[in-house]
mmCIF file of C-alpha atoms in Angstrom:
data_model
loop_
_atom_site.group_PDB
_atom_site.id
_atom_site.type_symbol
_atom_site.label_atom_id
_atom_site.label_comp_id
_atom_site.label_asym_id
_atom_site.label_seq_id
_atom_site.Cartn_x
_atom_site.Cartn_y
_atom_site.Cartn_z
ATOM 1 C CA UNK A 1466 -21.853 -12.171 14.918
ATOM 2 C CA UNK A 1467 -23.643 -14.318 16.981
ATOM 3 C CA UNK A 1468 -27.158 -11.962 17.686
ATOM 4 C CA UNK A 1469 -27.139 -11.645 14.378
ATOM 5 C CA UNK A 1470 -26.882 -15.983 13.128
ATOM 6 C CA UNK A 1471 -29.535 -16.441 16.465
ATOM 7 C CA UNK A 1472 -31.788 -13.871 15.168
ATOM 8 C CA UNK A 1473 -31.699 -15.677 11.185
ATOM 9 C CA UNK A 1474 -33.092 -19.165 13.417
ATOM 10 C CA UNK A 1475 -35.093 -16.883 15.366
ATOM 11 C CA UNK A 1476 -36.980 -15.677 12.224
ATOM 12 C CA UNK A 1477 -37.087 -19.225 10.725
ATOM 13 C CA UNK A 1478 -38.665 -20.866 13.898
ATOM 14 C CA UNK A 1479 -41.342 -18.727 13.201
ATOM 15 C CA UNK A 1480 -42.249 -20.153 9.957
ATOM 16 C CA UNK A 1481 -41.765 -23.918 11.670
ATOM 17 C CA UNK A 1482 -41.199 -26.844 10.197
ATOM 18 C CA UNK A 1483 -37.773 -25.353 9.342
ATOM 19 C CA UNK A 1484 -35.785 -27.960 7.559
ATOM 20 C CA UNK A 1485 -31.735 -29.079 7.231
ATOM 21 C CA UNK A 1486 -30.548 -29.249 3.420
ATOM 22 C CA UNK A 1487 -27.467 -29.951 1.654
ATOM 23 C CA UNK A 1488 -27.086 -28.582 -1.831
ATOM 24 C CA UNK A 1489 -24.409 -28.078 -4.813
ATOM 25 C CA UNK A 1490 -24.699 -25.373 -7.761
ATOM 26 C CA UNK A 1491 -22.617 -25.132 -10.312
ATOM 27 C CA UNK A 1492 -23.206 -22.258 -13.352
ATOM 28 C CA UNK A 1493 -21.000 -19.605 -14.750
ATOM 29 C CA UNK A 1494 -19.981 -15.550 -13.182
ATOM 30 C CA UNK A 1495 -18.933 -12.994 -15.739
ATOM 31 C CA UNK A 1496 -17.138 -10.631 -13.694
ATOM 32 C CA UNK A 1497 -16.725 -6.938 -15.110
ATOM 33 C CA UNK A 1498 -14.015 -4.386 -13.131
ATOM 34 C CA UNK A 1499 -15.754 -1.053 -12.164
ATOM 35 C CA UNK A 1500 -11.656 0.716 -12.096
ATOM 36 C CA UNK A 1501 -9.946 -1.294 -14.462
ATOM 37 C CA UNK A 1502 -9.952 -2.447 -18.092
ATOM 38 C CA UNK A 1503 -11.137 -5.780 -17.606
ATOM 39 C CA UNK A 1504 -13.399 -8.808 -17.787
ATOM 40 C CA UNK A 1505 -13.362 -12.565 -15.950
ATOM 41 C CA UNK A 1506 -15.523 -14.848 -17.180
ATOM 42 C CA UNK A 1507 -14.920 -18.398 -14.925
ATOM 43 C CA UNK A 1508 -16.641 -21.457 -13.699
ATOM 44 C CA UNK A 1509 -17.598 -22.089 -10.263
ATOM 45 C CA UNK A 1510 -18.911 -24.184 -7.672
ATOM 46 C CA UNK A 1511 -20.728 -23.810 -4.316
ATOM 47 C CA UNK A 1512 -21.400 -26.584 -2.141
ATOM 48 C CA UNK A 1513 -23.622 -25.117 0.794
ATOM 49 C CA UNK A 1514 -25.746 -26.207 3.945
ATOM 50 C CA UNK A 1515 -28.448 -24.174 4.716
ATOM 51 C CA UNK A 1516 -30.961 -24.470 7.622
ATOM 52 C CA UNK A 1517 -34.957 -23.681 7.068
ATOM 53 C CA UNK A 1518 -38.067 -24.003 5.398
ATOM 54 C CA UNK A 1519 -38.267 -23.975 1.178
ATOM 55 C CA UNK A 1520 -41.051 -21.800 1.470
ATOM 56 C CA UNK A 1521 -40.523 -19.682 3.645
ATOM 57 C CA UNK A 1522 -37.186 -18.012 5.432
ATOM 58 C CA UNK A 1523 -33.620 -19.900 5.408
ATOM 59 C CA UNK A 1524 -30.374 -18.930 5.900
ATOM 60 C CA UNK A 1525 -27.607 -20.627 4.294
ATOM 61 C CA UNK A 1526 -23.891 -21.035 4.456
ATOM 62 C CA UNK A 1527 -21.456 -21.941 0.531
ATOM 63 C CA UNK A 1528 -18.097 -22.918 -0.164
ATOM 64 C CA UNK A 1529 -17.067 -21.571 -3.583
ATOM 65 C CA UNK A 1530 -14.990 -22.431 -5.987
ATOM 66 C CA UNK A 1531 -13.772 -20.698 -8.747
ATOM 67 C CA UNK A 1532 -11.261 -21.607 -11.970
ATOM 68 C CA UNK A 1533 -10.139 -18.329 -12.890
ATOM 69 C CA UNK A 1534 -9.586 -18.260 -16.315
ATOM 70 C CA UNK A 1535 -8.202 -14.681 -16.004
ATOM 71 C CA UNK A 1536 -4.769 -13.115 -15.534
ATOM 72 C CA UNK A 1537 -5.717 -9.656 -14.246
ATOM 73 C CA UNK A 1538 -3.486 -9.271 -11.492
ATOM 74 C CA UNK A 1539 -0.153 -11.300 -11.580
ATOM 75 C CA UNK A 1540 2.587 -9.862 -13.111
ATOM 76 C CA UNK A 1541 4.923 -12.673 -13.731
ATOM 77 C CA UNK A 1542 5.281 -13.609 -17.107
ATOM 78 C CA UNK A 1543 5.306 -17.555 -16.359
ATOM 79 C CA UNK A 1544 1.933 -17.274 -15.140
ATOM 80 C CA UNK A 1545 -0.635 -17.796 -17.256
ATOM 81 C CA UNK A 1546 -3.686 -17.179 -15.199
ATOM 82 C CA UNK A 1547 -4.478 -15.645 -11.563
ATOM 83 C CA UNK A 1548 -5.217 -18.461 -9.011
ATOM 84 C CA UNK A 1549 -8.159 -19.828 -8.492
ATOM 85 C CA UNK A 1550 -10.792 -18.525 -6.321
ATOM 86 C CA UNK A 1551 -11.877 -19.534 -2.869
ATOM 87 C CA UNK A 1552 -14.425 -18.590 -0.754
ATOM 88 C CA UNK A 1553 -16.778 -19.088 2.116
ATOM 89 C CA UNK A 1554 -20.655 -16.786 1.333
ATOM 90 C CA UNK A 1555 -23.623 -16.546 3.713
ATOM 91 C CA UNK A 1556 -26.691 -15.689 3.094
ATOM 92 C CA UNK A 1557 -29.971 -15.565 4.309
ATOM 93 C CA UNK A 1558 -32.404 -16.841 1.917
ATOM 94 C CA UNK A 1559 -36.379 -15.905 0.847
ATOM 95 C CA UNK A 1560 -38.722 -17.821 -1.122
ATOM 96 C CA UNK A 1561 -42.137 -17.927 -2.047
ATOM 97 C CA UNK A 1562 -44.742 -20.312 -2.555
ATOM 98 C CA UNK A 1563 -47.027 -18.292 -4.808
ATOM 99 C CA UNK A 1564 -48.847 -22.128 -5.463
ATOM 100 C CA UNK A 1565 -47.910 -21.819 -9.298
ATOM 101 C CA UNK A 1566 -45.143 -25.233 -8.972
ATOM 102 C CA UNK A 1567 -42.182 -23.579 -8.202
ATOM 103 C CA UNK A 1568 -41.486 -21.745 -5.037
ATOM 104 C CA UNK A 1569 -39.441 -18.182 -5.751
ATOM 105 C CA UNK A 1570 -36.904 -16.789 -3.597
ATOM 106 C CA UNK A 1571 -34.256 -13.494 -2.864
ATOM 107 C CA UNK A 1572 -30.853 -13.963 -1.036
ATOM 108 C CA UNK A 1573 -29.017 -11.776 0.654
ATOM 109 C CA UNK A 1574 -25.495 -12.262 2.126
ATOM 110 C CA UNK A 1575 -22.064 -10.988 2.306
ATOM 111 C CA UNK A 1576 -18.535 -13.412 1.421
ATOM 112 C CA UNK A 1577 -15.303 -13.083 1.482
ATOM 113 C CA UNK A 1578 -12.165 -15.101 -0.370
ATOM 114 C CA UNK A 1579 -8.554 -15.730 -1.754
ATOM 115 C CA UNK A 1580 -6.563 -16.448 -4.636
ATOM 116 C CA UNK A 1581 -2.733 -15.941 -5.927
ATOM 117 C CA UNK A 1582 -1.432 -14.204 -7.356
ATOM 118 C CA UNK A 1583 1.911 -13.779 -9.046
ATOM 119 C CA UNK A 1584 3.028 -10.583 -7.995
ATOM 120 C CA UNK A 1585 6.339 -8.990 -6.337
ATOM 121 C CA UNK A 1586 5.164 -7.760 -3.083
ATOM 122 C CA UNK A 1587 1.684 -9.963 -3.235
ATOM 123 C CA UNK A 1588 1.295 -13.594 -3.213
ATOM 124 C CA UNK A 1589 -2.506 -13.959 -2.099
ATOM 125 C CA UNK A 1590 -4.520 -11.377 -2.541
ATOM 126 C CA UNK A 1591 -8.247 -11.958 -0.665
ATOM 127 C CA UNK A 1592 -11.401 -10.062 -1.171
ATOM 128 C CA UNK A 1593 -14.978 -8.961 -0.124
ATOM 129 C CA UNK A 1594 -18.341 -9.136 -1.388
ATOM 130 C CA UNK A 1595 -22.258 -8.210 -0.528
ATOM 131 C CA UNK A 1596 -24.232 -10.831 -2.671
ATOM 132 C CA UNK A 1597 -27.749 -10.789 -3.806
ATOM 133 C CA UNK A 1598 -29.921 -13.552 -5.517
ATOM 134 C CA UNK A 1599 -32.553 -14.357 -7.007
ATOM 135 C CA UNK A 1600 -34.704 -17.595 -8.996
ATOM 136 C CA UNK A 1601 -36.230 -20.179 -8.257
ATOM 137 C CA UNK A 1602 -36.502 -23.578 -6.306
ATOM 138 C CA UNK A 1603 -38.346 -26.505 -8.029
ATOM 139 C CA UNK A 1604 -39.270 -29.051 -5.342
ATOM 140 C CA UNK A 1605 -38.862 -32.844 -7.231
ATOM 141 C CA UNK A 1606 -39.670 -34.449 -3.882
ATOM 142 C CA UNK A 1607 -40.774 -33.201 -0.438
ATOM 143 C CA UNK A 1608 -36.567 -33.624 0.223
ATOM 144 C CA UNK A 1609 -34.578 -32.592 -3.061
ATOM 145 C CA UNK A 1610 -34.960 -29.515 -5.176
ATOM 146 C CA UNK A 1611 -33.898 -28.345 -8.357
ATOM 147 C CA UNK A 1612 -32.339 -24.463 -7.890
ATOM 148 C CA UNK A 1613 -32.050 -22.298 -11.030
ATOM 149 C CA UNK A 1614 -30.381 -19.183 -9.887
ATOM 150 C CA UNK A 1615 -28.777 -15.460 -10.335
ATOM 151 C CA UNK A 1616 -26.528 -13.381 -8.188
ATOM 152 C CA UNK A 1617 -24.845 -10.464 -8.297
ATOM 153 C CA UNK A 1618 -21.882 -9.151 -5.929
ATOM 154 C CA UNK A 1619 -20.286 -5.478 -5.304
ATOM 155 C CA UNK A 1620 -16.426 -6.588 -4.871
ATOM 156 C CA UNK A 1621 -13.945 -5.658 -3.779
ATOM 157 C CA UNK A 1622 -10.206 -6.750 -3.669
ATOM 158 C CA UNK A 1623 -7.237 -6.155 -1.102
ATOM 159 C CA UNK A 1624 -5.344 -3.103 -2.617
ATOM 160 C CA UNK A 1625 -2.476 -4.215 -4.300
ATOM 161 C CA UNK A 1626 1.034 -2.679 -2.756
ATOM 162 C CA UNK A 1627 3.163 -0.925 -4.913
ATOM 163 C CA UNK A 1628 4.783 0.925 -1.802
ATOM 164 C CA UNK A 1629 5.077 3.875 -3.374
ATOM 165 C CA UNK A 1630 0.696 3.482 -3.929
ATOM 166 C CA UNK A 1631 -1.670 0.450 -2.447
ATOM 167 C CA UNK A 1632 -5.085 0.097 -5.469
ATOM 168 C CA UNK A 1633 -7.994 -1.516 -4.681
ATOM 169 C CA UNK A 1634 -9.929 -2.929 -7.521
ATOM 170 C CA UNK A 1635 -13.732 -3.364 -7.114
ATOM 171 C CA UNK A 1636 -16.341 -5.667 -9.433
ATOM 172 C CA UNK A 1637 -19.003 -6.454 -9.986
ATOM 173 C CA UNK A 1638 -19.793 -10.015 -11.359
ATOM 174 C CA UNK A 1639 -23.102 -11.595 -12.630
ATOM 175 C CA UNK A 1640 -23.556 -15.318 -12.343
ATOM 176 C CA UNK A 1641 -26.126 -18.086 -13.292
ATOM 177 C CA UNK A 1642 -25.943 -21.146 -12.508
ATOM 178 C CA UNK A 1643 -28.429 -24.261 -11.691
ATOM 179 C CA UNK A 1644 -28.445 -26.110 -8.672
ATOM 180 C CA UNK A 1645 -30.001 -29.437 -6.478
ATOM 181 C CA UNK A 1646 -31.070 -29.004 -2.399
ATOM 182 C CA UNK A 1647 -31.082 -32.177 -0.770
ATOM 183 C CA UNK A 1648 -33.510 -31.308 2.318
ATOM 184 C CA UNK A 1649 -33.652 -33.874 5.260
ATOM 185 C CA UNK B 243 -45.608 -21.693 -16.143
ATOM 186 C CA UNK B 244 -45.378 -18.211 -17.572
ATOM 187 C CA UNK B 245 -43.190 -17.536 -14.837
ATOM 188 C CA UNK B 246 -41.133 -19.953 -14.793
ATOM 189 C CA UNK B 247 -40.425 -19.753 -19.041
ATOM 190 C CA UNK B 248 -39.523 -16.369 -18.481
ATOM 191 C CA UNK B 249 -37.251 -16.693 -15.480
ATOM 192 C CA UNK B 250 -35.581 -19.703 -17.799
ATOM 193 C CA UNK B 251 -35.135 -17.253 -20.864
ATOM 194 C CA UNK B 252 -33.228 -14.646 -17.776
ATOM 195 C CA UNK B 253 -31.233 -18.049 -16.584
ATOM 196 C CA UNK B 254 -29.765 -18.769 -19.372
ATOM 197 C CA UNK B 255 -29.183 -15.300 -21.438
ATOM 198 C CA UNK B 256 -26.929 -14.808 -18.279
ATOM 199 C CA UNK B 257 -25.580 -18.172 -18.736
ATOM 200 C CA UNK B 258 -24.172 -17.108 -22.118
ATOM 201 C CA UNK B 259 -23.723 -13.781 -20.700
ATOM 202 C CA UNK B 260 -20.771 -15.265 -18.506
ATOM 203 C CA UNK B 261 -18.888 -16.793 -21.427
ATOM 204 C CA UNK B 262 -16.896 -13.486 -22.012
ATOM 205 C CA UNK B 263 -13.818 -12.581 -22.646
ATOM 206 C CA UNK B 264 -10.946 -12.961 -18.817
ATOM 207 C CA UNK B 265 -8.570 -10.224 -19.648
ATOM 208 C CA UNK B 266 -5.247 -12.391 -19.760
ATOM 209 C CA UNK B 267 -2.815 -8.627 -19.520
ATOM 210 C CA UNK B 268 -2.198 -7.235 -15.849
ATOM 211 C CA UNK B 269 -4.048 -4.469 -15.575
ATOM 212 C CA UNK B 270 -2.134 -2.830 -12.607
ATOM 213 C CA UNK B 271 1.907 -2.233 -12.740
ATOM 214 C CA UNK B 272 3.603 -4.111 -10.166
ATOM 215 C CA UNK B 273 7.109 -3.191 -9.034
ATOM 216 C CA UNK B 274 10.438 -3.985 -10.200
ATOM 217 C CA UNK B 275 12.695 -2.976 -8.306
ATOM 218 C CA UNK B 276 14.024 -0.330 -5.273
ATOM 219 C CA UNK B 277 16.895 2.452 -5.486
ATOM 220 C CA UNK B 278 18.713 4.837 -3.301
ATOM 221 C CA UNK B 279 18.556 8.709 -5.551
ATOM 222 C CA UNK B 280 18.625 6.609 -9.261
ATOM 223 C CA UNK B 281 20.788 3.962 -8.916
ATOM 224 C CA UNK B 282 24.267 5.850 -8.793
ATOM 225 C CA UNK B 283 26.566 4.245 -6.770
ATOM 226 C CA UNK B 284 29.145 6.214 -4.768
ATOM 227 C CA UNK B 285 27.739 9.773 -2.390
ATOM 228 C CA UNK B 286 30.094 12.036 -2.094
ATOM 229 C CA UNK B 287 29.386 14.136 1.443
ATOM 230 C CA UNK B 288 31.190 16.119 3.100
ATOM 231 C CA UNK B 289 32.375 16.162 6.717
ATOM 232 C CA UNK B 290 30.617 19.546 7.220
ATOM 233 C CA UNK B 291 27.841 19.008 5.730
ATOM 234 C CA UNK B 292 24.089 16.447 6.003
ATOM 235 C CA UNK B 293 22.575 14.691 3.179
ATOM 236 C CA UNK B 294 18.940 13.632 2.285
ATOM 237 C CA UNK B 295 19.075 10.889 -0.144
ATOM 238 C CA UNK B 296 15.586 9.639 -1.763
ATOM 239 C CA UNK B 297 14.065 6.421 -2.346
ATOM 240 C CA UNK B 298 13.233 5.588 -5.280
ATOM 241 C CA UNK B 299 10.252 1.845 -6.657
ATOM 242 C CA UNK B 300 10.664 0.983 -9.867
ATOM 243 C CA UNK B 301 7.664 -0.201 -12.270
ATOM 244 C CA UNK B 302 7.179 -2.244 -14.710
ATOM 245 C CA UNK B 303 5.986 0.237 -17.021
ATOM 246 C CA UNK B 304 9.328 2.158 -16.191
ATOM 247 C CA UNK B 305 7.480 4.196 -14.179
ATOM 248 C CA UNK B 306 8.450 4.942 -11.038
ATOM 249 C CA UNK B 307 7.784 7.346 -7.525
ATOM 250 C CA UNK B 308 9.514 8.073 -4.278
ATOM 251 C CA UNK B 309 9.626 6.021 -1.269
ATOM 252 C CA UNK B 310 12.488 7.638 1.420
ATOM 253 C CA UNK B 311 9.547 7.561 4.065
ATOM 254 C CA UNK B 312 8.504 3.994 3.431
ATOM 255 C CA UNK B 313 11.545 2.413 3.337
ATOM 256 C CA UNK B 314 14.024 1.160 6.388
ATOM 257 C CA UNK B 315 17.614 3.299 6.389
ATOM 258 C CA UNK B 316 20.268 1.232 7.452
ATOM 259 C CA UNK B 317 24.532 1.779 7.427
ATOM 260 C CA UNK B 318 27.099 -0.351 7.438
ATOM 261 C CA UNK B 319 28.894 1.529 10.190
ATOM 262 C CA UNK B 320 26.948 3.257 13.061
ATOM 263 C CA UNK B 321 30.144 5.141 14.042
ATOM 264 C CA UNK B 322 30.771 6.671 10.546
ATOM 265 C CA UNK B 323 27.262 7.890 9.867
ATOM 266 C CA UNK B 324 24.417 8.957 11.820
ATOM 267 C CA UNK B 325 20.568 8.618 10.575
ATOM 268 C CA UNK B 326 17.713 10.887 11.775
ATOM 269 C CA UNK B 327 14.010 9.669 11.213
ATOM 270 C CA UNK B 328 13.872 11.422 8.359
ATOM 271 C CA UNK B 329 16.570 9.620 6.792
ATOM 272 C CA UNK B 330 18.653 12.791 7.400
ATOM 273 C CA UNK B 331 22.364 11.328 6.633
ATOM 274 C CA UNK B 332 24.870 12.896 8.326
ATOM 275 C CA UNK B 333 28.580 12.243 8.904
ATOM 276 C CA UNK B 334 30.222 11.174 12.256
ATOM 277 C CA UNK B 335 34.133 11.473 11.261
ATOM 278 C CA UNK B 336 36.082 13.828 9.195
ATOM 279 C CA UNK B 337 37.097 10.698 6.537
ATOM 280 C CA UNK B 338 36.039 7.698 6.368
ATOM 281 C CA UNK B 339 33.840 5.185 3.863
ATOM 282 C CA UNK B 340 30.434 3.762 4.977
ATOM 283 C CA UNK B 341 27.370 1.512 2.761
ATOM 284 C CA UNK B 342 24.060 2.721 3.289
ATOM 285 C CA UNK B 343 21.277 0.614 2.390
ATOM 286 C CA UNK B 344 18.029 1.243 1.742
ATOM 287 C CA UNK B 345 15.010 -2.139 2.295
ATOM 288 C CA UNK B 346 11.341 -2.994 2.167
ATOM 289 C CA UNK B 347 9.875 -4.737 4.609
ATOM 290 C CA UNK B 348 12.307 -7.758 4.697
ATOM 291 C CA UNK B 349 10.966 -8.803 0.970
ATOM 292 C CA UNK B 350 13.562 -10.190 -0.669
ATOM 293 C CA UNK B 351 15.003 -8.477 -3.982
ATOM 294 C CA UNK B 352 14.154 -5.346 -2.408
ATOM 295 C CA UNK B 353 16.994 -3.307 -1.445
ATOM 296 C CA UNK B 354 19.715 -1.471 -2.774
ATOM 297 C CA UNK B 355 22.371 -0.165 -1.268
ATOM 298 C CA UNK B 356 25.206 2.827 -1.898
ATOM 299 C CA UNK B 357 29.101 3.714 -0.755
ATOM 300 C CA UNK B 358 29.263 7.006 0.943
ATOM 301 C CA UNK B 359 32.969 8.636 1.023
ATOM 302 C CA UNK B 360 33.222 11.536 3.638
ATOM 303 C CA UNK B 361 35.509 13.623 2.671
ATOM 304 C CA UNK B 362 37.473 15.798 5.551
ATOM 305 C CA UNK B 363 38.781 19.094 6.165
ATOM 306 C CA UNK B 364 42.405 19.011 5.768
ATOM 307 C CA UNK B 365 43.292 19.621 8.719
ATOM 308 C CA UNK B 366 41.580 20.965 12.032
ATOM 309 C CA UNK B 367 43.461 24.524 11.152
ATOM 310 C CA UNK B 368 42.023 24.156 7.559
ATOM 311 C CA UNK B 369 39.359 26.481 7.153
ATOM 312 C CA UNK B 370 38.204 30.088 8.262
ATOM 313 C CA UNK B 371 35.693 32.827 9.006
ATOM 314 C CA UNK B 372 34.674 34.421 6.041
ATOM 315 C CA UNK B 373 31.651 37.173 7.090
ATOM 316 C CA UNK B 374 32.613 40.934 7.317
ATOM 317 C CA UNK B 375 31.134 42.972 9.187
ATOM 318 C CA UNK B 376 32.364 47.099 9.881
ATOM 319 C CA UNK B 377 29.420 49.218 10.596
ATOM 320 C CA UNK B 378 26.399 49.888 13.345
ATOM 321 C CA UNK B 379 23.166 48.559 12.837
ATOM 322 C CA UNK B 380 24.095 45.827 10.210
ATOM 323 C CA UNK B 381 23.366 41.834 10.120
ATOM 324 C CA UNK B 382 25.157 39.348 8.553
ATOM 325 C CA UNK B 383 24.611 35.709 8.371
ATOM 326 C CA UNK B 384 28.206 33.780 9.399
ATOM 327 C CA UNK B 385 29.994 31.192 7.075
ATOM 328 C CA UNK B 386 32.820 29.675 7.616
ATOM 329 C CA UNK B 387 34.769 28.091 4.480
ATOM 330 C CA UNK B 388 37.281 24.982 4.575
ATOM 331 C CA UNK B 389 40.102 23.101 3.276
ATOM 332 C CA UNK B 390 38.710 19.660 2.516
ATOM 333 C CA UNK B 391 41.032 16.381 1.423
ATOM 334 C CA UNK B 392 39.510 16.950 -2.676
ATOM 335 C CA UNK B 393 40.667 20.414 -3.617
ATOM 336 C CA UNK B 394 38.141 22.596 -2.762
ATOM 337 C CA UNK B 395 38.999 24.850 -0.165
ATOM 338 C CA UNK B 396 35.948 26.849 -0.581
ATOM 339 C CA UNK B 397 33.477 25.055 0.875
ATOM 340 C CA UNK B 398 30.749 26.399 3.086
ATOM 341 C CA UNK B 399 30.777 24.384 6.477
ATOM 342 C CA UNK B 400 26.866 23.671 6.925
ATOM 343 C CA UNK B 401 26.975 21.178 10.274
ATOM 344 C CA UNK B 402 28.865 20.565 13.287
ATOM 345 C CA UNK B 403 29.910 24.454 14.146
ATOM 346 C CA UNK B 404 28.455 27.026 16.902
ATOM 347 C CA UNK B 405 29.695 30.313 17.178
ATOM 348 C CA UNK B 406 30.556 32.986 19.632
ATOM 349 C CA UNK B 407 30.020 36.934 20.553
ATOM 350 C CA UNK B 408 32.850 38.244 23.008
ATOM 351 C CA UNK B 409 30.702 40.785 23.743
ATOM 352 C CA UNK B 410 27.099 40.604 22.877
ATOM 353 C CA UNK B 411 26.788 44.412 23.836
ATOM 354 C CA UNK B 412 28.398 45.137 20.989
ATOM 355 C CA UNK B 413 27.317 42.553 18.609
ATOM 356 C CA UNK B 414 25.016 39.304 19.691
ATOM 357 C CA UNK B 415 24.532 36.117 17.211
ATOM 358 C CA UNK B 416 20.374 35.130 16.975
ATOM 359 C CA UNK B 417 20.458 31.365 15.604
ATOM 360 C CA UNK B 418 17.806 30.294 13.127
ATOM 361 C CA UNK B 419 16.667 26.404 12.134
ATOM 362 C CA UNK B 420 16.139 26.323 8.633
ATOM 363 C CA UNK B 421 15.429 23.616 6.164
ATOM 364 C CA UNK B 422 16.434 22.756 2.841
ATOM 365 C CA UNK B 423 13.434 22.515 0.494
ATOM 366 C CA UNK B 424 15.458 21.810 -2.250
ATOM 367 C CA UNK B 425 14.702 17.724 -0.914
ATOM 368 C CA UNK B 426 11.842 15.295 -0.611
ATOM 369 C CA UNK B 427 12.557 15.014 2.985
ATOM 370 C CA UNK B 428 13.246 18.632 4.197
ATOM 371 C CA UNK B 429 17.208 18.657 6.283
ATOM 372 C CA UNK B 430 16.868 21.134 8.674
ATOM 373 C CA UNK B 431 20.741 23.408 10.121
ATOM 374 C CA UNK B 432 21.868 26.123 11.823
ATOM 375 C CA UNK B 433 21.677 29.856 10.564
ATOM 376 C CA UNK B 434 23.416 32.256 12.579
ATOM 377 C CA UNK B 435 23.717 35.983 11.902
ATOM 378 C CA UNK B 436 25.709 38.372 12.765
ATOM 379 C CA UNK B 437 24.274 41.637 14.360
ATOM 380 C CA UNK B 438 26.091 45.317 15.147
ATOM 381 C CA UNK B 439 24.563 46.279 17.784
ATOM 382 C CA UNK B 440 26.549 49.621 18.897
ATOM 383 C CA UNK B 441 30.432 50.577 18.189
ATOM 384 C CA UNK B 442 33.331 48.670 19.737
ATOM 385 C CA UNK B 443 35.811 45.876 19.274
ATOM 386 C CA UNK B 444 34.462 42.233 19.899
ATOM 387 C CA UNK B 445 36.268 38.554 18.915
ATOM 388 C CA UNK B 446 33.572 36.204 17.029
ATOM 389 C CA UNK B 447 34.894 32.872 17.757
ATOM 390 C CA UNK B 448 33.409 29.483 15.665
ATOM 391 C CA UNK B 449 33.834 25.962 16.741
ATOM 392 C CA UNK B 450 33.422 23.313 14.637
ATOM 393 C CA UNK B 451 32.932 19.921 17.278
ATOM 394 C CA UNK B 452 31.888 16.504 15.697
ATOM 395 C CA UNK B 453 34.554 13.392 16.517
ATOM 396 C CA UNK B 454 38.178 13.426 15.623
ATOM 397 C CA UNK B 455 37.495 17.109 14.572
ATOM 398 C CA UNK B 456 37.309 20.094 17.228
ATOM 399 C CA UNK B 457 39.375 23.484 16.385
ATOM 400 C CA UNK B 458 37.946 26.656 17.403
ATOM 401 C CA UNK B 459 38.754 29.376 15.619
ATOM 402 C CA UNK B 460 38.406 33.816 16.383
ATOM 403 C CA UNK B 461 38.318 36.986 14.513
ATOM 404 C CA UNK B 462 38.626 40.283 15.531
ATOM 405 C CA UNK B 463 35.724 42.877 14.096
ATOM 406 C CA UNK B 464 35.852 46.899 14.836
ATOM 407 C CA UNK B 465 32.664 48.018 14.629
ATOM 408 C CA UNK B 466 32.087 52.125 13.789
#
């Protein structure tokens, strides 16, 4: 892991003038399960911190909060929804300067999170994801930019314990968001 | 500019797409309870037999599955019953009661128990050898039957019995470990076979030995 991070930082330094940045994204995510007939549509919020150049390479880590409005896993009748999701993700970012005012970018990374469920043998469910994203940065000033993006996640949930067997659910999640970044 | 318009259109489309349906019915069944052999409260087992119980998990969609090897088996009195690693139960006394329990990883509510009642032999002498053999070359499975306290007077004694021949040149005994394939976990017992090798007189002795029972019984055979 340390080597990967050092490799990222090395790549970033090759392109010079890296900046630390923080930001926030807000959007909606649509999750469709591949192992069951289930869907989830929820708003989400990202708080992120990154390091890199706006028109080059960067690496960012972001905390994700998803307000869950579905009940896909919980079996307890008294529970209205599965718990809200909390996740940590890390992504490598590459943006491009085509002299068209905006800066298109692509992102790739992975993450892990968990949420509460109300089941007989499972009280919290973890999940892991591989993430791919694209979008644009719209520079406002040297320090501020707006971010419009789209993100795809391939999600694999922790197995549900039925004693006789373990059932693992997987899903594809598609997210669109708007956000801003402050670079310094 | 054209690029921005296209991308904005895509993002707007995706935003609208993300306002889809939310599933509000669980897609995966859940565990309701676990039980020993479909929940019967009392098991009766002969003291010279073995018992291979099974455990079942019951789901909230009215289905069930066997989990015999996934639960922990315990008994209330270790002097009454022995539990082997494959959950086969062996009585250690001629008569008595013990509670047999299952649990799953200390989860609250994930346990069940039954009372095991051991039915004993009437007495040390209330059994007999029922096998018979009289012709050279003949083979027969050695079998003893007992009179038990529940009134069954022809119950085959399976466990804790061993057999010997007074003259192995006339009649030899071979033993073979047999698995009870009718059970999910196959308990084993020893099957003894007597073979008449040549003409002569021979005594076959059965020894029944476990805890408070220690008895021997011989039967004379004349081989022609």
